[in-house]
Short mmCIF file of C-alpha atoms and ligand atoms in Angstrom, two decimals:
data_model
loop_
_atom_site.label_atom_id
_atom_site.label_comp_id
_atom_site.label_asym_id
_atom_site.label_seq_id
_atom_site.Cartn_x
_atom_site.Cartn_y
_atom_site.Cartn_z
CA MET E 1 -100.69 -98.79 -14.34
CA ILE E 2 -97.77 -99.44 -12.09
CA ARG E 3 -95.26 -101.45 -13.79
CA LYS E 4 -92.49 -101.19 -11.96
CA LEU E 5 -92.54 -101.00 -8.15
CA LEU E 6 -89.35 -100.24 -5.98
CA ILE E 7 -89.88 -101.80 -2.51
CA ALA E 8 -88.40 -99.71 0.57
CA ASN E 9 -87.99 -102.91 2.83
CA ARG E 10 -86.65 -105.52 3.56
CA GLY E 11 -86.65 -109.74 4.77
CA GLU E 12 -89.96 -110.85 4.77
CA ILE E 13 -92.28 -108.62 3.91
CA ALA E 14 -90.53 -106.60 0.87
CA CYS E 15 -89.77 -110.48 -0.39
CA ARG E 16 -93.57 -111.41 0.76
CA VAL E 17 -94.50 -107.52 -1.52
CA ILE E 18 -92.22 -109.19 -4.51
CA LYS E 19 -94.09 -112.62 -4.65
CA THR E 20 -97.28 -110.37 -5.83
CA ALA E 21 -96.12 -107.74 -7.67
CA ARG E 22 -93.98 -111.14 -9.86
CA ARG E 23 -97.67 -112.70 -9.65
CA LEU E 24 -99.33 -109.44 -11.27
CA GLY E 25 -96.14 -109.18 -13.90
CA ILE E 26 -94.80 -106.04 -12.42
CA ALA E 27 -90.99 -105.84 -12.40
CA THR E 28 -89.98 -105.05 -8.79
CA VAL E 29 -86.86 -103.02 -7.75
CA ALA E 30 -85.24 -103.97 -3.87
CA VAL E 31 -83.21 -101.42 -2.06
CA TYR E 32 -80.17 -102.84 0.08
CA SER E 33 -77.99 -101.73 3.28
CA ASP E 34 -74.08 -103.31 3.69
CA ALA E 35 -75.27 -105.85 5.90
CA ASP E 36 -78.09 -107.43 2.71
CA VAL E 37 -75.75 -107.21 0.12
CA ASN E 38 -76.30 -111.25 -0.38
CA ALA E 39 -80.54 -111.54 0.97
CA LEU E 40 -83.08 -112.93 -0.07
CA HIS E 41 -85.33 -109.89 -0.88
CA VAL E 42 -82.79 -108.94 -3.12
CA LYS E 43 -82.28 -112.23 -4.64
CA MET E 44 -86.28 -111.97 -5.53
CA ALA E 45 -86.28 -108.52 -6.87
CA ASP E 46 -85.76 -107.79 -10.96
CA GLU E 47 -83.21 -105.19 -10.13
CA SER E 48 -81.59 -103.90 -7.05
CA ILE E 49 -79.94 -101.03 -5.42
CA HIS E 50 -77.70 -100.17 -2.59
CA VAL E 51 -78.87 -96.97 -0.14
CA GLY E 52 -76.76 -97.11 2.52
CA PRO E 53 -74.76 -98.52 5.61
CA ALA E 54 -76.54 -101.20 7.84
CA PRO E 55 -77.80 -99.28 10.72
CA SER E 56 -81.45 -98.30 9.46
CA LYS E 57 -81.13 -94.76 10.52
CA ASN E 58 -78.30 -95.04 7.68
CA SER E 59 -80.23 -96.79 5.10
CA TYR E 60 -83.93 -98.03 5.70
CA LEU E 61 -84.70 -95.01 6.39
CA GLN E 62 -83.12 -92.64 4.04
CA GLY E 63 -86.06 -91.42 2.78
CA ASP E 64 -84.05 -88.91 -0.44
CA ARG E 65 -82.21 -92.06 -1.35
CA ILE E 66 -84.96 -94.24 -1.57
CA ILE E 67 -86.68 -91.60 -4.10
CA GLU E 68 -83.17 -90.83 -5.70
CA ALA E 69 -83.25 -94.45 -6.34
CA ALA E 70 -87.02 -94.54 -7.47
CA LYS E 71 -86.47 -91.83 -9.83
CA LYS E 72 -83.32 -93.32 -11.47
CA LEU E 73 -84.82 -96.62 -11.75
CA ASN E 74 -87.63 -95.62 -13.44
CA VAL E 75 -90.17 -96.56 -11.00
CA ASP E 76 -94.17 -95.85 -10.91
CA ALA E 77 -94.34 -96.70 -7.36
CA ILE E 78 -92.97 -97.28 -3.82
CA HIS E 79 -94.69 -100.31 -1.62
CA PRO E 80 -93.32 -98.87 2.60
CA GLY E 81 -94.26 -101.90 3.89
CA TYR E 82 -94.28 -102.00 7.90
CA GLY E 83 -91.85 -99.87 9.43
CA PHE E 84 -89.77 -98.24 8.61
CA LEU E 85 -90.94 -95.33 6.74
CA SER E 86 -94.39 -97.17 6.11
CA GLU E 87 -96.36 -94.52 8.49
CA ASN E 88 -93.69 -91.48 7.91
CA ALA E 89 -96.09 -88.45 6.10
CA ALA E 90 -93.03 -86.49 4.91
CA PHE E 91 -92.27 -89.37 2.40
CA ALA E 92 -95.65 -90.03 1.56
CA ASN E 93 -95.31 -85.85 0.35
CA ALA E 94 -91.97 -86.65 -1.03
CA CYS E 95 -92.77 -89.61 -2.92
CA ALA E 96 -95.77 -87.48 -4.09
CA LYS E 97 -93.35 -84.32 -4.91
CA ASN E 98 -91.51 -86.84 -7.18
CA ASN E 99 -94.61 -88.54 -8.85
CA VAL E 100 -93.92 -91.38 -7.69
CA ILE E 101 -96.95 -93.14 -6.50
CA PHE E 102 -96.97 -93.85 -2.10
CA ILE E 103 -98.88 -97.69 -1.71
CA GLY E 104 -100.85 -95.85 1.32
CA PRO E 105 -102.80 -93.67 2.35
CA PRO E 106 -102.79 -90.15 1.86
CA ALA E 107 -99.91 -87.99 3.92
CA SER E 108 -103.05 -85.81 5.60
CA SER E 109 -104.45 -89.51 6.78
CA ILE E 110 -100.93 -90.48 8.71
CA GLU E 111 -100.57 -87.15 10.03
CA ALA E 112 -104.35 -87.27 10.92
CA MET E 113 -103.42 -90.71 13.39
CA GLY E 114 -100.17 -89.45 14.15
CA SER E 115 -101.31 -88.11 17.95
CA LYS E 116 -103.65 -89.57 20.04
CA SER E 117 -105.30 -87.42 21.36
CA ALA E 118 -105.90 -85.55 17.62
CA ALA E 119 -107.10 -89.06 16.62
CA LYS E 120 -109.39 -89.37 19.41
CA THR E 121 -110.75 -85.60 18.61
CA ILE E 122 -112.01 -87.10 15.19
CA MET E 123 -113.03 -89.96 16.11
CA GLU E 124 -115.24 -88.85 18.55
CA LYS E 125 -116.91 -86.55 16.01
CA ALA E 126 -117.38 -89.54 13.62
CA GLY E 127 -119.25 -91.00 16.40
CA VAL E 128 -116.68 -94.16 16.91
CA PRO E 129 -116.61 -95.06 20.47
CA LEU E 130 -113.65 -93.95 22.61
CA VAL E 131 -112.92 -95.11 26.07
CA PRO E 132 -114.77 -92.65 28.58
CA GLY E 133 -112.46 -90.33 29.66
CA TYR E 134 -110.67 -87.02 28.58
CA HIS E 135 -108.43 -86.07 25.67
CA GLY E 136 -108.31 -82.51 25.65
CA ASP E 137 -105.83 -79.60 25.31
CA ASP E 138 -105.77 -77.84 29.14
CA GLN E 139 -103.75 -80.12 30.64
CA ALA E 140 -103.88 -78.49 34.28
CA ARG E 141 -103.78 -81.39 37.09
CA ASP E 142 -107.24 -79.78 38.68
CA THR E 143 -108.53 -80.97 35.09
CA LEU E 144 -106.82 -83.72 34.51
CA LYS E 145 -107.56 -84.50 37.76
CA ALA E 146 -110.98 -83.92 37.85
CA ALA E 147 -111.29 -86.09 35.21
CA ALA E 148 -109.79 -89.13 37.07
CA ASP E 149 -112.12 -88.75 39.84
CA LYS E 150 -115.40 -88.31 37.80
CA MET E 151 -115.28 -91.44 35.75
CA GLY E 152 -113.37 -93.75 38.78
CA TYR E 153 -109.90 -95.90 39.33
CA PRO E 154 -108.55 -97.59 37.91
CA VAL E 155 -108.08 -94.99 34.93
CA LEU E 156 -104.94 -95.35 32.84
CA LEU E 157 -102.82 -91.78 31.81
CA LYS E 158 -101.97 -92.20 28.55
CA ALA E 159 -98.88 -89.63 26.72
CA ALA E 160 -100.50 -88.28 23.46
CA ALA E 161 -97.45 -88.35 21.57
CA GLY E 162 -97.04 -92.17 22.69
CA GLY E 163 -98.35 -95.36 21.11
CA GLY E 164 -97.61 -99.37 21.26
CA GLY E 165 -97.87 -98.92 25.12
CA LYS E 166 -95.71 -96.68 25.33
CA GLY E 167 -95.91 -93.88 28.29
CA MET E 168 -98.74 -95.52 29.78
CA ARG E 169 -99.58 -95.34 33.40
CA GLN E 170 -102.45 -97.02 35.23
CA VAL E 171 -103.43 -95.33 38.25
CA TRP E 172 -105.34 -97.24 40.95
CA SER E 173 -106.84 -94.86 43.39
CA GLU E 174 -106.80 -90.69 43.58
CA ASP E 175 -104.07 -90.36 46.50
CA GLU E 176 -101.68 -91.88 43.89
CA PHE E 177 -102.99 -89.91 41.28
CA ASP E 178 -100.36 -86.45 41.16
CA GLU E 179 -97.59 -88.45 41.64
CA ALA E 180 -98.26 -90.69 38.08
CA LEU E 181 -99.21 -88.26 37.10
CA ALA E 182 -95.49 -86.48 37.69
CA ALA E 183 -93.71 -89.21 36.37
CA ALA E 184 -95.76 -89.77 33.12
CA LYS E 185 -95.19 -86.47 31.98
CA ARG E 186 -91.38 -86.62 33.15
CA GLU E 187 -91.13 -90.10 30.52
CA ALA E 188 -93.69 -88.33 27.85
CA MET E 189 -91.51 -85.21 28.36
CA ALA E 190 -88.46 -87.79 27.71
CA SER E 191 -89.63 -90.39 25.41
CA PHE E 192 -91.12 -88.26 22.82
CA GLY E 193 -91.01 -84.14 23.77
CA ASP E 194 -94.38 -83.38 24.44
CA ASP E 195 -96.09 -84.35 27.55
CA ILE E 196 -99.67 -83.98 27.00
CA MET E 197 -101.93 -86.51 28.91
CA LEU E 198 -104.62 -88.40 28.07
CA VAL E 199 -107.16 -90.05 30.87
CA GLU E 200 -109.00 -92.98 30.55
CA LYS E 201 -111.33 -95.01 32.18
CA TYR E 202 -108.75 -98.43 32.67
CA LEU E 203 -110.39 -101.82 31.71
CA THR E 204 -108.39 -104.41 33.43
CA GLN E 205 -109.38 -107.93 31.05
CA PRO E 206 -109.53 -106.51 27.69
CA ARG E 207 -109.44 -108.47 24.02
CA HIS E 208 -106.32 -106.12 21.47
CA VAL E 209 -109.30 -106.77 18.53
CA GLU E 210 -108.39 -104.74 15.37
CA ILE E 211 -110.50 -104.69 12.11
CA GLN E 212 -108.93 -104.70 8.69
CA VAL E 213 -110.66 -102.12 6.35
CA PHE E 214 -109.83 -100.95 2.74
CA CYS E 215 -110.76 -97.75 1.32
CA ASP E 216 -110.69 -96.86 -2.63
CA SER E 217 -109.63 -93.25 -3.97
CA LYS E 218 -113.90 -92.61 -4.34
CA GLY E 219 -114.39 -92.55 -0.89
CA ASP E 220 -115.38 -96.16 -1.07
CA GLY E 221 -114.95 -98.23 1.58
CA VAL E 222 -115.26 -102.43 3.32
CA TYR E 223 -114.10 -104.28 5.97
CA LEU E 224 -112.20 -107.32 5.25
CA PHE E 225 -113.39 -109.02 9.35
CA GLU E 226 -111.57 -108.91 11.79
CA ARG E 227 -108.05 -110.50 13.61
CA ASP E 228 -107.57 -111.29 17.72
CA CYS E 229 -104.10 -109.61 18.70
CA SER E 230 -104.86 -109.71 22.45
CA VAL E 231 -101.35 -112.35 22.88
CA GLN E 232 -99.04 -109.93 23.19
CA ARG E 233 -96.03 -109.15 25.06
CA ARG E 234 -94.74 -105.76 26.16
CA HIS E 235 -96.83 -105.05 23.23
CA GLN E 236 -95.33 -106.80 20.85
CA LYS E 237 -97.37 -109.95 19.58
CA VAL E 238 -97.18 -112.88 19.49
CA ILE E 239 -99.81 -114.92 17.90
CA GLU E 240 -102.49 -113.74 16.30
CA GLU E 241 -105.81 -114.86 14.43
CA ALA E 242 -108.34 -114.56 12.57
CA PRO E 243 -111.40 -114.14 12.85
CA ALA E 244 -111.58 -113.74 15.99
CA PRO E 245 -113.21 -116.50 18.81
CA GLY E 246 -117.10 -115.48 20.32
CA MET E 247 -117.57 -112.85 17.65
CA THR E 248 -121.44 -112.56 16.88
CA GLU E 249 -122.09 -111.50 13.50
CA ALA E 250 -123.93 -107.87 15.16
CA LEU E 251 -120.93 -107.25 16.49
CA ARG E 252 -118.28 -107.75 14.13
CA SER E 253 -120.39 -105.65 11.54
CA THR E 254 -120.91 -103.54 14.42
CA MET E 255 -117.38 -102.86 14.57
CA GLY E 256 -116.66 -102.92 10.82
CA GLU E 257 -119.16 -100.21 10.54
CA ALA E 258 -116.96 -98.41 12.85
CA ALA E 259 -113.81 -98.81 11.49
CA ILE E 260 -114.93 -98.20 8.17
CA LYS E 261 -116.79 -94.54 9.70
CA ALA E 262 -113.05 -93.90 11.53
CA ALA E 263 -111.57 -94.10 7.85
CA GLN E 264 -113.37 -92.34 6.06
CA ALA E 265 -113.56 -89.30 8.56
CA ILE E 266 -109.49 -89.13 7.88
CA ASP E 267 -110.60 -89.52 3.74
CA TYR E 268 -108.29 -93.02 4.12
CA VAL E 269 -107.55 -94.34 1.04
CA GLY E 270 -105.97 -98.40 0.57
CA ALA E 271 -105.20 -100.76 3.49
CA GLY E 272 -105.98 -99.22 6.95
CA THR E 273 -106.39 -101.47 10.76
CA VAL E 274 -108.39 -100.19 12.91
CA GLU E 275 -107.44 -101.23 17.20
CA PHE E 276 -109.96 -101.60 19.12
CA LEU E 277 -110.16 -102.56 22.78
CA LEU E 278 -113.15 -105.28 23.56
CA ASP E 279 -114.50 -105.61 27.10
CA ALA E 280 -115.87 -109.18 27.90
CA ASP E 281 -119.42 -107.08 27.93
CA GLY E 282 -119.18 -107.24 24.21
CA SER E 283 -118.19 -102.73 24.78
CA PHE E 284 -115.32 -101.53 22.33
CA TYR E 285 -113.39 -98.50 22.22
CA PHE E 286 -111.39 -96.91 19.86
CA MET E 287 -108.16 -97.27 20.65
CA GLU E 288 -105.49 -96.62 17.45
CA MET E 289 -105.64 -96.64 13.95
CA ASN E 290 -102.29 -98.05 11.68
CA THR E 291 -102.31 -96.16 8.49
CA ARG E 292 -100.58 -99.47 7.45
CA LEU E 293 -100.40 -102.58 6.06
CA GLN E 294 -99.64 -105.30 8.95
CA VAL E 295 -97.64 -107.64 10.07
CA GLU E 296 -100.81 -110.20 10.36
CA HIS E 297 -102.18 -109.57 7.67
CA PRO E 298 -101.80 -113.33 5.97
CA VAL E 299 -104.48 -114.50 8.85
CA THR E 300 -107.29 -111.83 6.69
CA GLU E 301 -105.52 -113.53 3.45
CA LEU E 302 -105.88 -117.18 4.59
CA ILE E 303 -109.73 -116.56 5.89
CA THR E 304 -111.13 -114.32 2.92
CA GLY E 305 -109.28 -115.99 0.35
CA GLU E 306 -107.37 -112.36 -0.79
CA ASP E 307 -104.57 -110.91 -1.56
CA LEU E 308 -104.28 -107.81 0.44
CA VAL E 309 -100.80 -106.48 -1.79
CA GLU E 310 -102.66 -107.72 -5.07
CA TRP E 311 -105.74 -104.85 -3.08
CA GLN E 312 -103.33 -102.36 -2.00
CA ILE E 313 -101.14 -101.84 -5.19
CA ARG E 314 -104.81 -101.81 -7.59
CA ILE E 315 -106.40 -98.96 -5.29
CA ALA E 316 -102.58 -97.47 -5.69
CA GLU E 317 -103.29 -97.11 -9.46
CA GLY E 318 -107.31 -95.56 -8.99
CA ASN E 319 -109.09 -98.95 -9.14
CA PRO E 320 -111.89 -98.94 -7.09
CA LEU E 321 -112.13 -101.58 -4.47
CA PRO E 322 -111.87 -105.43 -5.56
CA LYS E 323 -114.80 -106.32 -4.08
CA GLU E 324 -118.50 -105.05 -2.41
CA GLN E 325 -118.83 -105.75 1.33
CA SER E 326 -121.66 -108.22 0.45
CA THR E 327 -119.39 -111.08 -1.68
CA LEU E 328 -116.59 -110.52 1.33
CA SER E 329 -117.03 -113.62 3.93
CA ILE E 330 -114.98 -115.68 6.31
CA ARG E 331 -113.58 -119.47 5.62
CA GLY E 332 -112.14 -121.17 7.82
CA HIS E 333 -109.97 -120.40 10.99
CA ALA E 334 -106.23 -118.91 10.51
CA PHE E 335 -103.36 -118.45 13.08
CA GLU E 336 -100.23 -116.55 12.81
CA ALA E 337 -97.56 -117.49 15.06
CA ARG E 338 -93.81 -114.77 15.18
CA ILE E 339 -90.61 -117.29 14.51
CA TYR E 340 -87.97 -114.99 16.39
CA ALA E 341 -84.12 -115.15 16.72
CA GLU E 342 -84.56 -114.15 20.70
CA ASP E 343 -83.69 -116.25 24.00
CA PRO E 344 -87.19 -116.32 26.11
CA ASP E 345 -85.12 -117.61 29.04
CA ASN E 346 -83.13 -114.26 28.56
CA ASP E 347 -85.99 -111.90 28.62
CA PHE E 348 -86.28 -112.05 25.44
CA LEU E 349 -83.28 -110.88 24.02
CA PRO E 350 -82.63 -110.73 20.65
CA ALA E 351 -80.72 -113.89 19.42
CA THR E 352 -77.91 -113.45 17.64
CA GLY E 353 -75.50 -116.11 14.89
CA THR E 354 -76.05 -117.83 11.47
CA LEU E 355 -78.95 -120.11 10.74
CA SER E 356 -76.88 -123.31 10.48
CA LEU E 357 -80.65 -125.57 9.94
CA LEU E 358 -83.41 -123.59 8.74
CA GLN E 359 -86.51 -126.67 7.88
CA PRO E 360 -89.74 -124.69 7.96
CA PRO E 361 -93.03 -127.37 8.65
CA GLN E 362 -93.79 -128.92 5.29
CA GLU E 363 -95.99 -125.72 3.34
CA ASP E 364 -98.52 -126.58 2.06
CA THR E 365 -102.17 -125.07 0.94
CA HIS E 366 -102.72 -124.40 4.68
CA VAL E 367 -99.30 -124.19 6.05
CA ARG E 368 -97.94 -120.75 4.83
CA VAL E 369 -94.32 -119.44 5.92
CA ASP E 370 -94.04 -116.07 5.33
CA THR E 371 -89.51 -115.31 5.42
CA GLY E 372 -87.44 -112.85 4.38
CA VAL E 373 -83.96 -115.75 5.49
CA VAL E 374 -82.77 -118.77 3.58
CA GLU E 375 -80.39 -121.20 5.15
CA GLY E 376 -76.68 -120.16 6.25
CA ASP E 377 -77.90 -116.64 6.88
CA GLU E 378 -76.42 -114.60 9.45
CA VAL E 379 -79.18 -112.81 12.35
CA SER E 380 -78.17 -109.68 12.72
CA VAL E 381 -77.99 -106.92 14.87
CA TYR E 382 -79.10 -104.24 12.73
CA TYR E 383 -82.56 -105.13 12.40
CA ASP E 384 -85.75 -106.79 13.62
CA PRO E 385 -84.98 -110.19 14.37
CA MET E 386 -88.03 -111.71 13.56
CA ILE E 387 -87.16 -115.31 11.38
CA ALA E 388 -90.30 -115.81 9.94
CA LYS E 389 -94.19 -115.71 10.29
CA LEU E 390 -95.61 -119.05 10.33
CA VAL E 391 -99.28 -118.56 9.48
CA VAL E 392 -102.19 -121.62 9.42
CA TRP E 393 -105.42 -122.12 7.90
CA SER E 394 -108.19 -125.11 9.16
CA GLU E 395 -111.92 -125.18 8.60
CA ASN E 396 -112.05 -124.40 11.73
CA ARG E 397 -110.31 -122.92 15.61
CA ASP E 398 -109.28 -126.62 17.04
CA ILE E 399 -108.07 -128.01 13.99
CA ALA E 400 -106.27 -124.77 13.08
CA LEU E 401 -104.88 -124.93 16.19
CA GLU E 402 -103.87 -128.76 15.97
CA ARG E 403 -101.89 -127.24 12.58
CA LEU E 404 -100.74 -124.96 14.33
CA LEU E 405 -99.20 -127.44 17.30
CA LYS E 406 -98.30 -129.32 14.47
CA ALA E 407 -96.56 -127.13 12.37
CA LEU E 408 -94.29 -125.58 16.10
CA ARG E 409 -93.04 -128.75 15.87
CA GLU E 410 -91.97 -129.45 12.54
CA TYR E 411 -89.71 -126.38 12.28
CA HIS E 412 -86.17 -127.17 13.30
CA ILE E 413 -83.69 -123.64 13.37
CA ASP E 414 -79.89 -124.19 14.53
CA GLY E 415 -77.42 -121.42 15.09
CA VAL E 416 -79.25 -118.97 16.69
CA THR E 417 -81.95 -119.66 20.09
CA THR E 418 -85.59 -119.29 18.78
CA ASN E 419 -88.94 -118.27 20.62
CA ILE E 420 -90.26 -121.55 19.15
CA GLU E 421 -90.89 -123.30 22.67
CA PHE E 422 -92.55 -120.41 23.97
CA LEU E 423 -94.79 -120.36 21.03
CA TYR E 424 -95.72 -123.72 21.31
CA ASN E 425 -96.26 -123.37 25.19
CA VAL E 426 -98.36 -120.34 24.65
CA ALA E 427 -100.47 -122.68 21.73
CA ALA E 428 -101.24 -125.61 23.59
CA ASN E 429 -102.37 -123.85 26.97
CA LYS E 430 -105.71 -124.52 28.31
CA ALA E 431 -106.74 -121.09 28.28
CA PHE E 432 -105.29 -120.33 24.73
CA ARG E 433 -107.31 -123.34 23.45
CA ASP E 434 -110.60 -122.48 25.48
CA ALA E 435 -110.16 -118.86 23.59
CA GLU E 436 -109.28 -117.50 27.07
CA LEU E 437 -107.91 -114.35 25.05
CA VAL E 438 -107.29 -111.21 26.88
CA THR E 439 -104.04 -108.88 26.52
CA THR E 440 -102.87 -110.16 29.59
CA PHE E 441 -102.55 -113.57 28.95
CA ILE E 442 -99.40 -113.81 28.40
CA GLU E 443 -98.27 -112.34 32.38
CA LYS E 444 -101.31 -114.63 33.97
CA HIS E 445 -100.13 -117.90 32.29
CA GLN E 446 -96.41 -117.42 32.29
CA ASP E 447 -95.94 -120.02 34.93
CA SER E 448 -96.67 -122.53 32.17
CA LEU E 449 -95.31 -120.83 29.54
CA PHE E 450 -91.75 -121.12 30.18
N1 LIG D 1 -108.18 -97.46 28.91
C1 LIG D 1 -107.52 -98.61 28.76
N2 LIG D 1 -107.67 -99.52 29.28
C2 LIG D 1 -106.72 -100.52 29.03
C3 LIG D 1 -105.30 -100.62 28.40
C4 LIG D 1 -104.80 -101.78 27.82
C5 LIG D 1 -104.03 -101.76 27.01
C6 LIG D 1 -103.10 -102.32 26.58
C7 LIG D 1 -101.96 -102.70 27.82
C8 LIG D 1 -101.78 -103.80 27.38
C9 LIG D 1 -101.21 -104.57 26.76
C10 LIG D 1 -102.42 -104.62 25.75
C11 LIG D 1 -101.93 -105.47 24.09
C12 LIG D 1 -103.04 -105.03 23.28
C13 LIG D 1 -103.66 -104.13 23.14
C14 LIG D 1 -104.04 -102.84 24.44
C15 LIG D 1 -103.08 -103.42 25.92
C16 LIG D 1 -103.74 -100.38 26.42
N3 LIG D 1 -102.75 -100.02 25.41
C17 LIG D 1 -101.72 -100.35 25.43
C18 LIG D 1 -101.47 -99.98 24.54
C19 LIG D 1 -102.14 -99.45 23.18
N4 LIG D 1 -102.47 -99.74 21.85
C20 LIG D 1 -103.17 -99.36 24.28
N5 LIG D 1 -104.79 -99.34 26.73
C21 LIG D 1 -105.80 -99.66 27.16
N6 LIG D 1 -106.38 -98.03 27.84
#
């Protein structure tokens, strides 16, 4: 039984986890840095404890200090949120060693997904579809070149230690290969200290469709359907939605079952997301598995009616899955737009300042605002400049889209530059309305977005 929970995070996700913990009658402990002394998540928690100076590396990433705080305040469990220590195997191990429940997967699952090539080998064995390519240990130039020639161009060179789009390089023809390989290895070594390369068939117009999975400690697993996260800018998600437009029941269950197989291949426990590339012909390929609760989980909550943080807590206590696959279903359609303090007219550089006016749209059962700030707060340089997640639901996509546009029109923020107008332009774009969602969406339509 978890009676007291420490949230090892800040901002909207810390506030969001505290809300569910409070509803479940679980006492909460917030951790905060010098910059967050008066932050909303500190005010919302029952107790709070200072963990260090403003820079994340001196505070929210100080795993030992966070565990000391957990022991000092006798907490039963730590929820890592996303980012920070949420996918840090050493931290998950340290929690276990100190008899504090880590609300997340076993450290071994986190480690297994840490390297792209190791992950692909595991998934291949589990029968999860992979993009045609090479992900072996033999890194000789002739071996990688032969794989590329065999697949046919274009191919994509990917750093095994990379992620989120870092360390990727397209090769459009054979005579570009050597120069591209040398550059990709140099970049990977500089960024990750590891230049192991994967070679993959380059899908030119894929969609990013991810499956939310949950496994309990007995090895049972369910999928809570899919999210389409194709609309991204420089590998930052901009607008996410659930369910994925155009998904058939057959494809949904095939991808869902593949995602469960992926999770069970690494003895997964808890909330996880299996990311797939979905091609226009309905083929899908394993991309990555995220061993944490995702930023965009609210769209899944709105179409299923489930509280994913409650599921995480119940499973971390050793309970079986709250629901079986046959009792889970999709109702309606949801969008999430990430409201950022950034300047679209200045290459989306983070904006700072004081939120002199912070007026979210009128919340109702179909408009949800997940935020970690209040009017008057400072948007600081130390952390991700997300102001809020605007999440809307309706019985179908068209009405949900209208609700999103209306809510964006009603969102008034002064004091910092935001991306609200950019978000509106994306959502109002005809190709978006027609659900022509591909990962190249933003660059394809950029003339009408700025
Ligand atoms: N073989 C092959 N073909 C096309 C791809 C295109 C992307 C990609 C490239 C650019 C933006 C993206 C947004 C969402 C999902 C994928 C992408 C991609 N990514 C981007 C980051 C990482 N998640 C993998 N891998 C790909 N792999």
